[in-house]
mmCIF file of C-alpha atoms and ligand atoms in Angstrom:
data_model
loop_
_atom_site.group_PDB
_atom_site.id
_atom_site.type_symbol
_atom_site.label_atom_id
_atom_site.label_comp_id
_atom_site.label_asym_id
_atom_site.label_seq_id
_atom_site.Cartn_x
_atom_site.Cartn_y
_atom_site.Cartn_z
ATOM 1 C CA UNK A 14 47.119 91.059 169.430
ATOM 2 C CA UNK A 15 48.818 93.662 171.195
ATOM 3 C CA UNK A 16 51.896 95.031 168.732
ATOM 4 C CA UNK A 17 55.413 95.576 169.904
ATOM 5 C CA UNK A 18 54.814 98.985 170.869
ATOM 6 C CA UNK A 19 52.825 97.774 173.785
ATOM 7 C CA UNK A 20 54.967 94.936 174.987
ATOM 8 C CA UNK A 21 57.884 97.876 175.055
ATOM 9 C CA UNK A 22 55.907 99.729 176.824
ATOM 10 C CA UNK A 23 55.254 97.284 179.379
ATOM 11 C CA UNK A 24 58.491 95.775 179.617
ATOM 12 C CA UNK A 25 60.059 99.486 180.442
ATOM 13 C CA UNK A 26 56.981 100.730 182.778
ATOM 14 C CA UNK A 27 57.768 96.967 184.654
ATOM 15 C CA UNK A 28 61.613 97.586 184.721
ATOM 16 C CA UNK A 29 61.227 100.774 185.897
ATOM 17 C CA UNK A 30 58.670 100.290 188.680
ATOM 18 C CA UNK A 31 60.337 96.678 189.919
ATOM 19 C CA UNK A 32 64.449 96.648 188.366
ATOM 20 C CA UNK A 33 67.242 96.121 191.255
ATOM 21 C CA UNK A 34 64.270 95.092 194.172
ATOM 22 C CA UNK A 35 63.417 92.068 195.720
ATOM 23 C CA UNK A 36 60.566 89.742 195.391
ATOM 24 C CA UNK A 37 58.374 90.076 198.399
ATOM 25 C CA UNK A 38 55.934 87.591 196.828
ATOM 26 C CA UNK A 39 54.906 85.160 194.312
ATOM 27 C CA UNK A 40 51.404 84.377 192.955
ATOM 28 C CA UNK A 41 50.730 82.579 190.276
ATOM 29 C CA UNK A 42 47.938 80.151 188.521
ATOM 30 C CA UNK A 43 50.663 78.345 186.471
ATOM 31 C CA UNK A 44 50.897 75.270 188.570
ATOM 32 C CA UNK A 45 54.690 74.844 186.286
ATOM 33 C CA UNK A 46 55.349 77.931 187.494
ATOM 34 C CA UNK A 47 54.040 77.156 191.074
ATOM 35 C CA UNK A 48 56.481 74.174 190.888
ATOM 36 C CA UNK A 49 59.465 76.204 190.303
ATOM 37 C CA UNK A 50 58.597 78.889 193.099
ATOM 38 C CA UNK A 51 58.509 75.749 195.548
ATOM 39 C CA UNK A 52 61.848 73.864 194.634
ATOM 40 C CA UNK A 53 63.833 77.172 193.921
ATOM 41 C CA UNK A 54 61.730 80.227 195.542
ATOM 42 C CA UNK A 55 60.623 83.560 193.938
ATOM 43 C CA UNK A 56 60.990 85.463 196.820
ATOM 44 C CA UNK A 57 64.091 87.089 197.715
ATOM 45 C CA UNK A 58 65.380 87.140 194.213
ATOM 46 C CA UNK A 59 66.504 90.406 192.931
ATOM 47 C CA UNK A 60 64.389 91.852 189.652
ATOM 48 C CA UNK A 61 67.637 92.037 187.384
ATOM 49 C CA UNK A 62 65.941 93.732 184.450
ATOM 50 C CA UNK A 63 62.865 93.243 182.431
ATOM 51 C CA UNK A 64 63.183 93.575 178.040
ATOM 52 C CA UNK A 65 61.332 93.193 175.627
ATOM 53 C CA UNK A 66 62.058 90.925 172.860
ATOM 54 C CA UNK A 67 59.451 90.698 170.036
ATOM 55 C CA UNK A 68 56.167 90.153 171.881
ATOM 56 C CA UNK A 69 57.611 87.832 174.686
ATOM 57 C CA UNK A 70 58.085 90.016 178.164
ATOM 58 C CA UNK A 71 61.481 88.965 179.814
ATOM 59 C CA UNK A 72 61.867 89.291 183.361
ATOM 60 C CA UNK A 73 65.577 88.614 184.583
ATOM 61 C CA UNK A 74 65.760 87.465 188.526
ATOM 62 C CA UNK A 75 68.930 86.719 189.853
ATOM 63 C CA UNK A 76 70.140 82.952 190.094
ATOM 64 C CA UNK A 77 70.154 82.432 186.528
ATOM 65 C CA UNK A 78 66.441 82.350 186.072
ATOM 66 C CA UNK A 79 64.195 84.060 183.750
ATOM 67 C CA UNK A 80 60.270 84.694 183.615
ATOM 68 C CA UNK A 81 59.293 84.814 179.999
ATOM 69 C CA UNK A 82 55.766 85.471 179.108
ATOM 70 C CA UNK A 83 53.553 85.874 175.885
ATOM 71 C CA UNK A 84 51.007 88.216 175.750
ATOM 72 C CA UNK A 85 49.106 86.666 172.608
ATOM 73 C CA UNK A 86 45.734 88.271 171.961
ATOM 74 C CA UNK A 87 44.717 89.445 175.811
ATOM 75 C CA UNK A 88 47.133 89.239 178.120
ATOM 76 C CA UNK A 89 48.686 92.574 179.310
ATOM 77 C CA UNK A 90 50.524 93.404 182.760
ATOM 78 C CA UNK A 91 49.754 95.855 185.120
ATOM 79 C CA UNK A 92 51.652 97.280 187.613
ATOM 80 C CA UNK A 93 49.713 98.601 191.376
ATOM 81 C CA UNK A 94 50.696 100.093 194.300
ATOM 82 C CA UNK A 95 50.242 97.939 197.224
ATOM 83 C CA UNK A 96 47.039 97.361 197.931
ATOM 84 C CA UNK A 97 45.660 99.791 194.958
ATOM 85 C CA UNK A 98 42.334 97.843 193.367
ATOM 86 C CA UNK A 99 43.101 96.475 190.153
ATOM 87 C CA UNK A 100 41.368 97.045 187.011
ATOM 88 C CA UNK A 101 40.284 93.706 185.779
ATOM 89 C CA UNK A 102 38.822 90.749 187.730
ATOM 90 C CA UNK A 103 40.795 88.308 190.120
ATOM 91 C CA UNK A 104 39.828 85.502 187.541
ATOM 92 C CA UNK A 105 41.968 87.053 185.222
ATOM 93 C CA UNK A 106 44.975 86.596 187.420
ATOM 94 C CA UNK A 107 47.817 84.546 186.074
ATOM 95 C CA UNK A 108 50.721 86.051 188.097
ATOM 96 C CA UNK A 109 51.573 88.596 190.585
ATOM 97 C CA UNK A 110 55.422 89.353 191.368
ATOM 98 C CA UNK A 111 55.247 91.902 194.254
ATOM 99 C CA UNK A 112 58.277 93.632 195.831
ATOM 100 C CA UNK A 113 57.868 96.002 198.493
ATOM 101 C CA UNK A 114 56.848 98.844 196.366
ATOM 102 C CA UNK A 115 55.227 97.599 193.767
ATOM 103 C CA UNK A 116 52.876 94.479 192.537
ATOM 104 C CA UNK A 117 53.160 93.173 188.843
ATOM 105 C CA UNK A 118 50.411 91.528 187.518
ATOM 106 C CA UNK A 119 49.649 89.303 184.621
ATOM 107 C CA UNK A 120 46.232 89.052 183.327
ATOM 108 C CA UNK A 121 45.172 86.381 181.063
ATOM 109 C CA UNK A 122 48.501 85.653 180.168
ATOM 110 C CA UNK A 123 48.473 82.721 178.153
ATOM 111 C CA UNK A 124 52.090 81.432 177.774
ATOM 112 C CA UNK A 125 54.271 81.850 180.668
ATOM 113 C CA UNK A 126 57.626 79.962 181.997
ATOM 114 C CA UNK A 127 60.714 79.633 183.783
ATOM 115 C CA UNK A 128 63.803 79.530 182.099
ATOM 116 C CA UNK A 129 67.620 80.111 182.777
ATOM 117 C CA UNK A 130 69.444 82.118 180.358
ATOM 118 C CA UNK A 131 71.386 79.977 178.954
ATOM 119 C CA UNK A 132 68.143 78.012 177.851
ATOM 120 C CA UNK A 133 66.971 81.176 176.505
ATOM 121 C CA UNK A 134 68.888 81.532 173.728
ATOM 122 C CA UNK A 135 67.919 78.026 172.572
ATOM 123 C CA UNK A 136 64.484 79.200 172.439
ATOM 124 C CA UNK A 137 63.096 78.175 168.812
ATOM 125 C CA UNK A 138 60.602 80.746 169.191
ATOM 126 C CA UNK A 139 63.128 83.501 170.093
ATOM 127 C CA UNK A 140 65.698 82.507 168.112
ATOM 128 C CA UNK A 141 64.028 82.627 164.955
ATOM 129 C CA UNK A 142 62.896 86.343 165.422
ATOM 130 C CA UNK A 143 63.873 88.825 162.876
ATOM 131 C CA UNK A 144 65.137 91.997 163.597
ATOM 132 C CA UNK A 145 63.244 93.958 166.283
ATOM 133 C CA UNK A 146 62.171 97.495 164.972
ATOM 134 C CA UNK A 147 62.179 98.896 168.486
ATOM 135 C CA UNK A 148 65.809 97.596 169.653
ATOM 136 C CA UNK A 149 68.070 100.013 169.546
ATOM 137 C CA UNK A 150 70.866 98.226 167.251
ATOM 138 C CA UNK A 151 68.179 97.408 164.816
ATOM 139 C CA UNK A 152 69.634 95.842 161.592
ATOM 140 C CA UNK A 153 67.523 97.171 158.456
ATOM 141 C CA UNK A 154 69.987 95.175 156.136
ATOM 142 C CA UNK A 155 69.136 92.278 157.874
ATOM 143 C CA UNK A 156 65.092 92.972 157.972
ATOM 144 C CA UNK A 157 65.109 94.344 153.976
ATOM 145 C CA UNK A 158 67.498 90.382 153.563
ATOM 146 C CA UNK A 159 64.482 88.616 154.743
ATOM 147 C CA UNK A 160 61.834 90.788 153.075
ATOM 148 C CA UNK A 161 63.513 89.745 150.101
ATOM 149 C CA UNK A 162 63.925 86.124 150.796
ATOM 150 C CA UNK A 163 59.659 86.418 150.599
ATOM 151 C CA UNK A 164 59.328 87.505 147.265
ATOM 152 C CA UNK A 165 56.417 85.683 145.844
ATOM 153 C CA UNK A 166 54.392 86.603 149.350
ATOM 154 C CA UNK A 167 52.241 90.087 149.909
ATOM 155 C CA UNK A 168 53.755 92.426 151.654
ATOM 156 C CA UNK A 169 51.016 93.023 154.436
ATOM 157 C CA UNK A 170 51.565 89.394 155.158
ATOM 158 C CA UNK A 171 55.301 89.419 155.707
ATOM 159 C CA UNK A 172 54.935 92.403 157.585
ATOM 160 C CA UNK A 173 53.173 90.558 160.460
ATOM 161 C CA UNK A 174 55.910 87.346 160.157
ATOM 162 C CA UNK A 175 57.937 87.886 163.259
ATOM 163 C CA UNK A 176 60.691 85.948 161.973
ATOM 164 C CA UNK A 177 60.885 88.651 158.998
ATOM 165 C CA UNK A 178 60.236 91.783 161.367
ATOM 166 C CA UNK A 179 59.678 91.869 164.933
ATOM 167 C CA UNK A 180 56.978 93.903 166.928
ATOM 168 C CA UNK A 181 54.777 94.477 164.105
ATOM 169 C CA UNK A 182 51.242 93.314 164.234
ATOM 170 C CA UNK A 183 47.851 94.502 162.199
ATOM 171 C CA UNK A 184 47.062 97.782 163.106
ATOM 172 C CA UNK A 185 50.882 99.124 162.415
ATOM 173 C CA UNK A 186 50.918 96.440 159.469
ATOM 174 C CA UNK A 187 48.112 98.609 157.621
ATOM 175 C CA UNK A 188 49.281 101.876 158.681
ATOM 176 C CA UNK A 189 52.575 101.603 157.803
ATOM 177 C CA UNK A 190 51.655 100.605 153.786
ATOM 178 C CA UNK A 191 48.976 103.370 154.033
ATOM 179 C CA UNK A 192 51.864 106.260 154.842
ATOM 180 C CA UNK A 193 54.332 104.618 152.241
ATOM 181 C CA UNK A 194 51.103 104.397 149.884
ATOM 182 C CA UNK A 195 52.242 101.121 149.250
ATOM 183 C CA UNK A 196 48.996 98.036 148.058
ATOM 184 C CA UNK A 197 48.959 95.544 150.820
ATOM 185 C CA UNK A 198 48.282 92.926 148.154
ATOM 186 C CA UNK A 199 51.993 93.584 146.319
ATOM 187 C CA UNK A 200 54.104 90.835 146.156
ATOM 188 C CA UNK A 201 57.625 91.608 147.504
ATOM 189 C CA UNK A 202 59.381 90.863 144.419
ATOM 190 C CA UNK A 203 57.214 93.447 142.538
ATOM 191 C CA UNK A 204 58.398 96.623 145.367
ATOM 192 C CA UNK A 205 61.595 98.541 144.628
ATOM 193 C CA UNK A 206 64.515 98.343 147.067
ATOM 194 C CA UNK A 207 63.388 102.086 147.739
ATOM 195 C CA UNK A 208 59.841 100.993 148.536
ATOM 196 C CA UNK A 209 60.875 98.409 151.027
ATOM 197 C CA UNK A 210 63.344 100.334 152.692
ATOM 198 C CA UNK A 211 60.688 102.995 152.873
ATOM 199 C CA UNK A 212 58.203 100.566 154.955
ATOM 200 C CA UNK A 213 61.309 99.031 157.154
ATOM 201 C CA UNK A 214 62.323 102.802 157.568
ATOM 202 C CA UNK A 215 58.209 104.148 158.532
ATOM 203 C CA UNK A 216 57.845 101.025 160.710
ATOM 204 C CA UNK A 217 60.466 101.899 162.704
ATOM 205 C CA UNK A 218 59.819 105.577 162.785
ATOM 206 C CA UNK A 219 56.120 104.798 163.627
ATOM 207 C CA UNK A 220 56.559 102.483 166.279
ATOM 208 C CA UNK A 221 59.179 104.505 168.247
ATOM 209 C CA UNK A 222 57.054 107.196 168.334
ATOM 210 C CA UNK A 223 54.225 105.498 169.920
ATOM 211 C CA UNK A 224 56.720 104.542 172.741
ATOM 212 C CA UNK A 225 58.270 107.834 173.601
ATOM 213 C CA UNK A 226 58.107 109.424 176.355
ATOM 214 C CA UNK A 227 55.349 110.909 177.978
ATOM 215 C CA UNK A 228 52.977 107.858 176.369
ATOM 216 C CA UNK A 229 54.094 105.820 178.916
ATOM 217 C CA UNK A 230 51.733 105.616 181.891
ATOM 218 C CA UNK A 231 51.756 102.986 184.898
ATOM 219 C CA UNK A 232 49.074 101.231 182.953
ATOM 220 C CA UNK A 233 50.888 99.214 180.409
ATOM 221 C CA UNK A 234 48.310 98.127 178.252
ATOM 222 C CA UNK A 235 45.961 100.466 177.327
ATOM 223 C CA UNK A 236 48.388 102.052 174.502
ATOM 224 C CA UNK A 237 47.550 105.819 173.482
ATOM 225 C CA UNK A 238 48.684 104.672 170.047
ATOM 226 C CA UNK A 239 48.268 106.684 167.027
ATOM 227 C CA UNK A 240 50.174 107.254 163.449
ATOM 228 C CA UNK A 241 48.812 110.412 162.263
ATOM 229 C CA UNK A 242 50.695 112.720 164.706
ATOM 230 C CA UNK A 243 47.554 114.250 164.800
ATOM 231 C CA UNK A 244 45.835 115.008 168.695
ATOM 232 C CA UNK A 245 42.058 113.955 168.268
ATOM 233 C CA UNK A 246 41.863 110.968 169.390
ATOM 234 C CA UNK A 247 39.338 110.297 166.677
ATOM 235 C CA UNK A 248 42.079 111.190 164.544
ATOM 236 C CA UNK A 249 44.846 109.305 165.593
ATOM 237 C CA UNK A 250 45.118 106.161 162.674
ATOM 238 C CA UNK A 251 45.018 106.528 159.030
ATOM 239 C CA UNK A 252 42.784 103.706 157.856
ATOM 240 C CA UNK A 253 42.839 100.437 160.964
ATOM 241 C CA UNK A 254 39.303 100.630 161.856
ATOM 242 C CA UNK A 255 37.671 102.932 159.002
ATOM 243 C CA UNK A 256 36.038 101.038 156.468
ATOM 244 C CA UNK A 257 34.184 103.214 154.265
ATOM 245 C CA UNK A 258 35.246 106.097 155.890
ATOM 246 C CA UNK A 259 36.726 108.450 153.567
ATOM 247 C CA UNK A 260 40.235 108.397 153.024
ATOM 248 C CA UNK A 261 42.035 111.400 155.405
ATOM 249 C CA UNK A 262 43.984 112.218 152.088
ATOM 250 C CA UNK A 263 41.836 111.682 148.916
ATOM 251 C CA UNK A 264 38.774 111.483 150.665
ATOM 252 C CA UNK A 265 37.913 107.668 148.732
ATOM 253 C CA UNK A 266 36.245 104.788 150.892
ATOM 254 C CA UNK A 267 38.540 103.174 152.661
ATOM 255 C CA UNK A 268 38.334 99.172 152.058
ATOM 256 C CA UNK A 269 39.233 96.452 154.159
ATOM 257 C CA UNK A 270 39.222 92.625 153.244
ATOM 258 C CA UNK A 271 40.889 89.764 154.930
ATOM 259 C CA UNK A 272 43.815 88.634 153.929
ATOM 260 C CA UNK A 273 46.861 85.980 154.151
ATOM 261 C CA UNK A 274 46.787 82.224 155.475
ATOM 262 C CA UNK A 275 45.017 83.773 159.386
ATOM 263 C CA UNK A 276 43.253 86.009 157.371
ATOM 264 C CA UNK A 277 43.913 89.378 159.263
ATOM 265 C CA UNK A 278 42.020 92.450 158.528
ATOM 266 C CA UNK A 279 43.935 94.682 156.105
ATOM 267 C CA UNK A 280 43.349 98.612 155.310
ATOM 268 C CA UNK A 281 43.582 100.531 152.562
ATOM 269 C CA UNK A 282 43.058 103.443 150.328
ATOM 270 C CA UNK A 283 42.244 102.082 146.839
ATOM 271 C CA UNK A 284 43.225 105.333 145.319
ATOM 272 C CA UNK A 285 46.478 106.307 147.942
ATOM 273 C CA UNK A 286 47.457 102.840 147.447
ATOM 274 C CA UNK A 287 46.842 101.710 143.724
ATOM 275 C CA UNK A 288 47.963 97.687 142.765
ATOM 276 C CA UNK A 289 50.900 98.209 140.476
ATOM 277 C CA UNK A 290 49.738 97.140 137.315
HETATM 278 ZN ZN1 ZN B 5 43.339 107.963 149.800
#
Protein backbone atom coordinates (compact mmCIF):
# COMPACT_ATOMS: atom_id res chain seq x y z
CA UNK A 1 0.00 0.00 0.00
CA UNK A 2 1.53 3.11 -0.86
CA UNK A 3 2.40 5.10 2.70
CA UNK A 4 1.59 8.71 3.32
CA UNK A 5 4.74 9.88 2.02
CA UNK A 6 3.59 9.04 -1.43
CA UNK A 7 0.05 10.28 -1.33
CA UNK A 8 1.89 13.80 -0.14
CA UNK A 9 3.83 13.60 -2.72
CA UNK A 10 1.21 13.26 -5.16
CA UNK A 11 -1.22 15.48 -3.76
CA UNK A 12 1.58 18.49 -3.91
CA UNK A 13 3.16 17.40 -7.49
CA UNK A 14 -0.97 17.48 -8.58
CA UNK A 15 -1.57 20.91 -6.84
CA UNK A 16 1.26 22.26 -8.21
CA UNK A 17 0.98 21.16 -11.84
CA UNK A 18 -3.14 21.75 -11.97
CA UNK A 19 -4.08 24.47 -8.65
CA UNK A 20 -6.03 27.82 -9.83
CA UNK A 21 -6.71 26.24 -13.76
CA UNK A 22 -9.59 25.09 -15.38
CA UNK A 23 -10.82 21.74 -16.34
CA UNK A 24 -10.49 21.34 -20.04
CA UNK A 25 -11.73 17.74 -19.70
CA UNK A 26 -13.14 14.92 -17.87
CA UNK A 27 -12.52 11.16 -18.31
CA UNK A 28 -13.42 8.80 -16.19
CA UNK A 29 -14.46 4.85 -15.86
CA UNK A 30 -16.52 5.56 -12.68
CA UNK A 31 -19.90 5.53 -14.27
CA UNK A 32 -20.95 7.53 -10.43
CA UNK A 33 -18.54 9.72 -11.33
CA UNK A 34 -19.63 9.88 -15.06
CA UNK A 35 -23.09 10.73 -13.59
CA UNK A 36 -21.98 13.69 -11.76
CA UNK A 37 -19.82 15.15 -14.75
CA UNK A 38 -23.24 14.98 -16.79
CA UNK A 39 -25.80 16.65 -14.31
CA UNK A 40 -23.17 19.20 -12.90
CA UNK A 41 -20.05 19.28 -15.47
CA UNK A 42 -16.27 18.90 -14.74
CA UNK A 43 -15.23 21.13 -17.19
CA UNK A 44 -14.85 24.67 -16.58
CA UNK A 45 -14.44 24.26 -12.89
CA UNK A 46 -11.47 25.83 -11.38
CA UNK A 47 -8.79 23.21 -9.58
CA UNK A 48 -9.11 24.99 -6.05
CA UNK A 49 -6.40 22.96 -4.36
CA UNK A 50 -5.50 19.37 -4.03
CA UNK A 51 -4.35 17.88 -0.04
CA UNK A 52 -3.63 15.18 1.22
CA UNK A 53 -5.36 13.76 4.10
CA UNK A 54 -4.18 10.31 5.35
CA UNK A 55 -4.09 8.19 2.20
CA UNK A 56 -7.28 9.73 0.53
CA UNK A 57 -6.14 12.41 -2.40
CA UNK A 58 -8.49 15.54 -2.19
CA UNK A 59 -9.07 17.50 -5.13
CA UNK A 60 -11.07 20.84 -4.41
CA UNK A 61 -13.04 22.26 -7.73
CA UNK A 62 -14.97 25.17 -7.35
CA UNK A 63 -18.89 24.89 -6.81
CA UNK A 64 -18.62 23.19 -3.65
CA UNK A 65 -17.47 19.89 -5.01
CA UNK A 66 -14.71 17.67 -4.12
CA UNK A 67 -12.91 14.60 -5.90
CA UNK A 68 -11.73 12.29 -3.19
CA UNK A 69 -9.87 9.24 -4.12
CA UNK A 70 -8.14 6.18 -2.36
CA UNK A 71 -5.16 4.87 -3.57
CA UNK A 72 -5.36 1.39 -1.64
CA UNK A 73 -2.71 -1.08 -2.75
CA UNK A 74 -2.14 0.15 -6.67
CA UNK A 75 -3.55 3.06 -7.54
CA UNK A 76 -1.17 6.08 -8.00
CA UNK A 77 -1.69 9.38 -10.20
CA UNK A 78 0.31 10.65 -12.75
CA UNK A 79 0.53 13.81 -14.11
CA UNK A 80 1.54 14.30 -18.40
CA UNK A 81 2.01 16.91 -20.57
CA UNK A 82 -0.48 17.00 -23.25
CA UNK A 83 -0.20 14.44 -25.37
CA UNK A 84 3.11 12.92 -23.53
CA UNK A 85 2.64 8.78 -23.62
CA UNK A 86 1.82 7.53 -20.37
CA UNK A 87 3.55 4.97 -18.46
CA UNK A 88 1.03 2.32 -17.74
CA UNK A 89 -1.69 0.86 -20.01
CA UNK A 90 -5.06 2.62 -21.05
CA UNK A 91 -6.83 -0.31 -19.11
CA UNK A 92 -5.54 1.03 -16.13
CA UNK A 93 -7.34 4.29 -16.61
CA UNK A 94 -9.81 5.31 -13.98
CA UNK A 95 -9.72 9.13 -14.44
CA UNK A 96 -8.15 11.83 -16.34
CA UNK A 97 -8.77 15.62 -15.23
CA UNK A 98 -6.97 17.65 -17.97
CA UNK A 99 -6.61 21.46 -18.00
CA UNK A 100 -4.85 23.13 -20.64
CA UNK A 101 -1.45 22.42 -19.39
CA UNK A 102 -1.56 19.51 -17.82
CA UNK A 103 -3.49 15.90 -17.71
CA UNK A 104 -4.00 14.07 -14.27
CA UNK A 105 -4.42 10.63 -14.34
CA UNK A 106 -5.64 7.95 -12.05
CA UNK A 107 -4.56 4.48 -12.53
CA UNK A 108 -6.24 1.66 -10.92
CA UNK A 109 -7.73 3.76 -8.52
CA UNK A 110 -10.02 1.80 -6.62
CA UNK A 111 -12.23 4.15 -4.51
CA UNK A 112 -13.11 7.34 -6.03
CA UNK A 113 -16.16 9.99 -5.51
CA UNK A 114 -17.78 13.19 -5.60
CA UNK A 115 -18.45 14.98 -2.64
CA UNK A 116 -19.21 18.64 -1.45
CA UNK A 117 -17.38 19.84 1.45
CA UNK A 118 -19.65 20.06 3.71
CA UNK A 119 -20.26 16.19 3.22
CA UNK A 120 -16.68 15.81 3.70
CA UNK A 121 -16.34 16.33 7.03
CA UNK A 122 -19.06 13.75 7.75
CA UNK A 123 -16.90 11.29 6.18
CA UNK A 124 -16.66 8.21 8.75
CA UNK A 125 -13.60 7.26 7.11
CA UNK A 126 -11.99 10.74 7.39
CA UNK A 127 -13.27 11.65 10.40
CA UNK A 128 -11.98 8.96 12.37
CA UNK A 129 -8.29 9.59 11.25
CA UNK A 130 -5.73 10.22 13.83
CA UNK A 131 -3.32 12.73 13.65
CA UNK A 132 -1.50 13.04 10.30
CA UNK A 133 2.39 12.89 10.78
CA UNK A 134 2.94 14.91 7.63
CA UNK A 135 0.39 17.93 8.39
CA UNK A 136 1.97 20.64 9.45
CA UNK A 137 -0.04 21.31 12.88
CA UNK A 138 0.53 17.75 13.78
CA UNK A 139 -0.68 17.00 17.37
CA UNK A 140 1.87 14.40 19.06
CA UNK A 141 -0.24 14.71 22.36
CA UNK A 142 -3.04 13.69 20.57
CA UNK A 143 -1.20 10.65 18.53
CA UNK A 144 0.92 9.45 21.98
CA UNK A 145 -3.39 9.80 23.67
CA UNK A 146 -4.37 7.16 21.28
CA UNK A 147 -1.20 5.06 21.38
CA UNK A 148 -2.04 4.79 24.84
CA UNK A 149 -5.68 4.10 24.60
CA UNK A 150 -4.08 0.60 22.72
CA UNK A 151 -2.26 -0.70 25.44
CA UNK A 152 -2.77 -4.38 25.39
CA UNK A 153 -2.05 -4.22 21.31
CA UNK A 154 1.72 -4.48 19.63
CA UNK A 155 3.06 -1.62 18.70
CA UNK A 156 3.85 -2.48 14.93
CA UNK A 157 0.16 -3.05 14.73
CA UNK A 158 -1.06 0.29 16.02
CA UNK A 159 1.42 1.88 14.06
CA UNK A 160 -0.38 0.98 10.78
CA UNK A 161 -4.12 1.93 12.50
CA UNK A 162 -4.90 5.13 10.72
CA UNK A 163 -7.25 6.15 13.25
CA UNK A 164 -4.16 6.03 15.83
CA UNK A 165 -1.56 7.65 13.29
CA UNK A 166 -2.08 8.75 9.89
CA UNK A 167 0.20 8.12 6.76
CA UNK A 168 2.00 5.30 8.16
CA UNK A 169 1.96 2.01 6.42
CA UNK A 170 4.52 -1.23 6.54
CA UNK A 171 7.61 -0.29 5.21
CA UNK A 172 7.86 3.06 7.57
CA UNK A 173 5.98 0.85 10.30
CA UNK A 174 9.24 -1.47 10.49
CA UNK A 175 11.69 1.15 9.96
CA UNK A 176 10.63 3.40 12.31
CA UNK A 177 10.84 0.55 15.45
CA UNK A 178 14.17 -0.54 13.82
CA UNK A 179 15.81 3.25 14.35
CA UNK A 180 14.09 3.57 17.89
CA UNK A 181 15.36 -0.18 18.43
CA UNK A 182 12.11 -0.72 19.69
CA UNK A 183 10.48 -5.04 19.33
CA UNK A 184 7.58 -4.80 17.01
CA UNK A 185 5.92 -7.46 19.15
CA UNK A 186 5.81 -4.94 22.50
CA UNK A 187 2.65 -4.27 23.77
CA UNK A 188 2.02 -0.50 24.23
CA UNK A 189 1.46 -0.65 27.81
CA UNK A 190 4.91 -2.29 28.31
CA UNK A 191 6.90 1.06 26.24
CA UNK A 192 7.88 4.09 28.32
CA UNK A 193 6.29 7.47 27.58
CA UNK A 194 9.97 8.20 26.27
CA UNK A 195 9.85 5.21 23.94
CA UNK A 196 6.61 6.18 22.36
CA UNK A 197 7.30 9.64 21.98
CA UNK A 198 10.53 8.50 20.43
CA UNK A 199 8.58 6.45 17.54
CA UNK A 200 5.75 9.39 17.16
CA UNK A 201 8.86 11.79 17.10
CA UNK A 202 11.14 9.29 14.23
CA UNK A 203 7.89 8.78 12.29
CA UNK A 204 7.48 12.12 11.75
CA UNK A 205 11.08 12.97 11.20
CA UNK A 206 11.29 9.99 8.73
CA UNK A 207 8.44 10.64 6.72
CA UNK A 208 9.11 14.38 6.14
CA UNK A 209 12.23 13.65 4.93
CA UNK A 210 11.17 11.37 2.27
CA UNK A 211 8.93 14.29 1.03
CA UNK A 212 11.33 17.15 0.85
CA UNK A 213 12.27 18.77 -1.72
CA UNK A 214 14.14 17.73 -4.53
CA UNK A 215 12.36 13.97 -4.10
CA UNK A 216 9.59 15.23 -5.71
CA UNK A 217 9.48 14.48 -9.44
CA UNK A 218 6.38 14.82 -11.94
CA UNK A 219 5.98 11.13 -11.43
CA UNK A 220 4.10 10.80 -8.23
CA UNK A 221 4.33 7.35 -7.51
CA UNK A 222 7.41 5.87 -7.93
CA UNK A 223 8.75 7.25 -4.37
CA UNK A 224 12.72 7.50 -4.05
CA UNK A 225 12.05 6.55 -0.44
CA UNK A 226 14.69 5.65 1.92
CA UNK A 227 15.40 5.90 5.94
CA UNK A 228 19.00 5.43 6.19
CA UNK A 229 20.06 8.87 4.83
CA UNK A 230 22.41 6.88 3.18
CA UNK A 231 22.80 7.40 -1.10
CA UNK A 232 23.05 3.71 -2.47
CA UNK A 233 20.09 2.94 -3.41
CA UNK A 234 20.81 -0.56 -2.19
CA UNK A 235 21.27 1.12 0.94
CA UNK A 236 18.46 3.17 1.43
CA UNK A 237 16.08 0.99 4.27
CA UNK A 238 17.23 -0.52 7.40
CA UNK A 239 15.53 -3.90 7.51
CA UNK A 240 11.81 -3.72 4.96
CA UNK A 241 12.87 -6.19 2.48
CA UNK A 242 16.11 -7.92 4.10
CA UNK A 243 15.38 -11.04 5.64
CA UNK A 244 18.43 -12.72 6.59
CA UNK A 245 20.45 -10.09 5.53
CA UNK A 246 22.68 -9.00 8.16
CA UNK A 247 21.69 -6.35 10.31
CA UNK A 248 23.43 -2.75 8.94
CA UNK A 249 24.31 -2.26 12.74
CA UNK A 250 25.14 -5.59 14.53
CA UNK A 251 25.50 -7.44 11.55
CA UNK A 252 22.63 -10.38 13.01
CA UNK A 253 19.99 -11.88 10.46
CA UNK A 254 17.42 -9.82 10.07
CA UNK A 255 13.90 -11.72 10.69
CA UNK A 256 10.65 -11.07 9.40
CA UNK A 257 7.29 -12.88 10.38
CA UNK A 258 3.77 -11.83 9.83
CA UNK A 259 2.05 -10.25 12.16
CA UNK A 260 -1.38 -8.61 13.54
CA UNK A 261 -5.13 -9.48 12.51
CA UNK A 262 -3.99 -8.71 8.16
CA UNK A 263 -0.95 -10.21 8.99
CA UNK A 264 1.58 -7.62 7.48
CA UNK A 265 5.16 -8.37 7.08
CA UNK A 266 7.17 -7.01 10.02
CA UNK A 267 11.17 -6.39 10.25
CA UNK A 268 13.47 -6.67 12.68
CA UNK A 269 16.81 -6.99 14.26
CA UNK A 270 16.53 -9.66 17.00
CA UNK A 271 19.58 -8.30 18.65
CA UNK A 272 18.95 -4.14 17.85
CA UNK A 273 15.54 -4.81 18.91
CA UNK A 274 15.47 -7.33 21.94
CA UNK A 275 11.60 -8.29 23.51
CA UNK A 276 11.68 -6.65 26.89
CA UNK A 277 11.71 -9.35 29.16
ZN1 LIG B 1 21.04 -5.33 14.64
Amino acid sequence: MPEGDTIFRAARTLHRALAGRSVASFESAFPALNRIHDDAPITGRTIERVTAVGKHVLMHLSGNLVLRTHMRMNGSWHIYRPGERWQRSRRDMRIVIATEDFEAVGFSIPVAEFTSGRRLGKHRELRTLGPDVLSEGFQAAEALRRIRDRGTTEIADVLLNQRVLAGLGNVYKSEVLFICRSNPFTLVRDLSDIQLAAIVETARRVLSANVSEGLALMTTYNGFRRTTGRGDPKERLWVYGRARLPCRRCGAAIRVRKQGTDARLTYWCPHCQRAPV
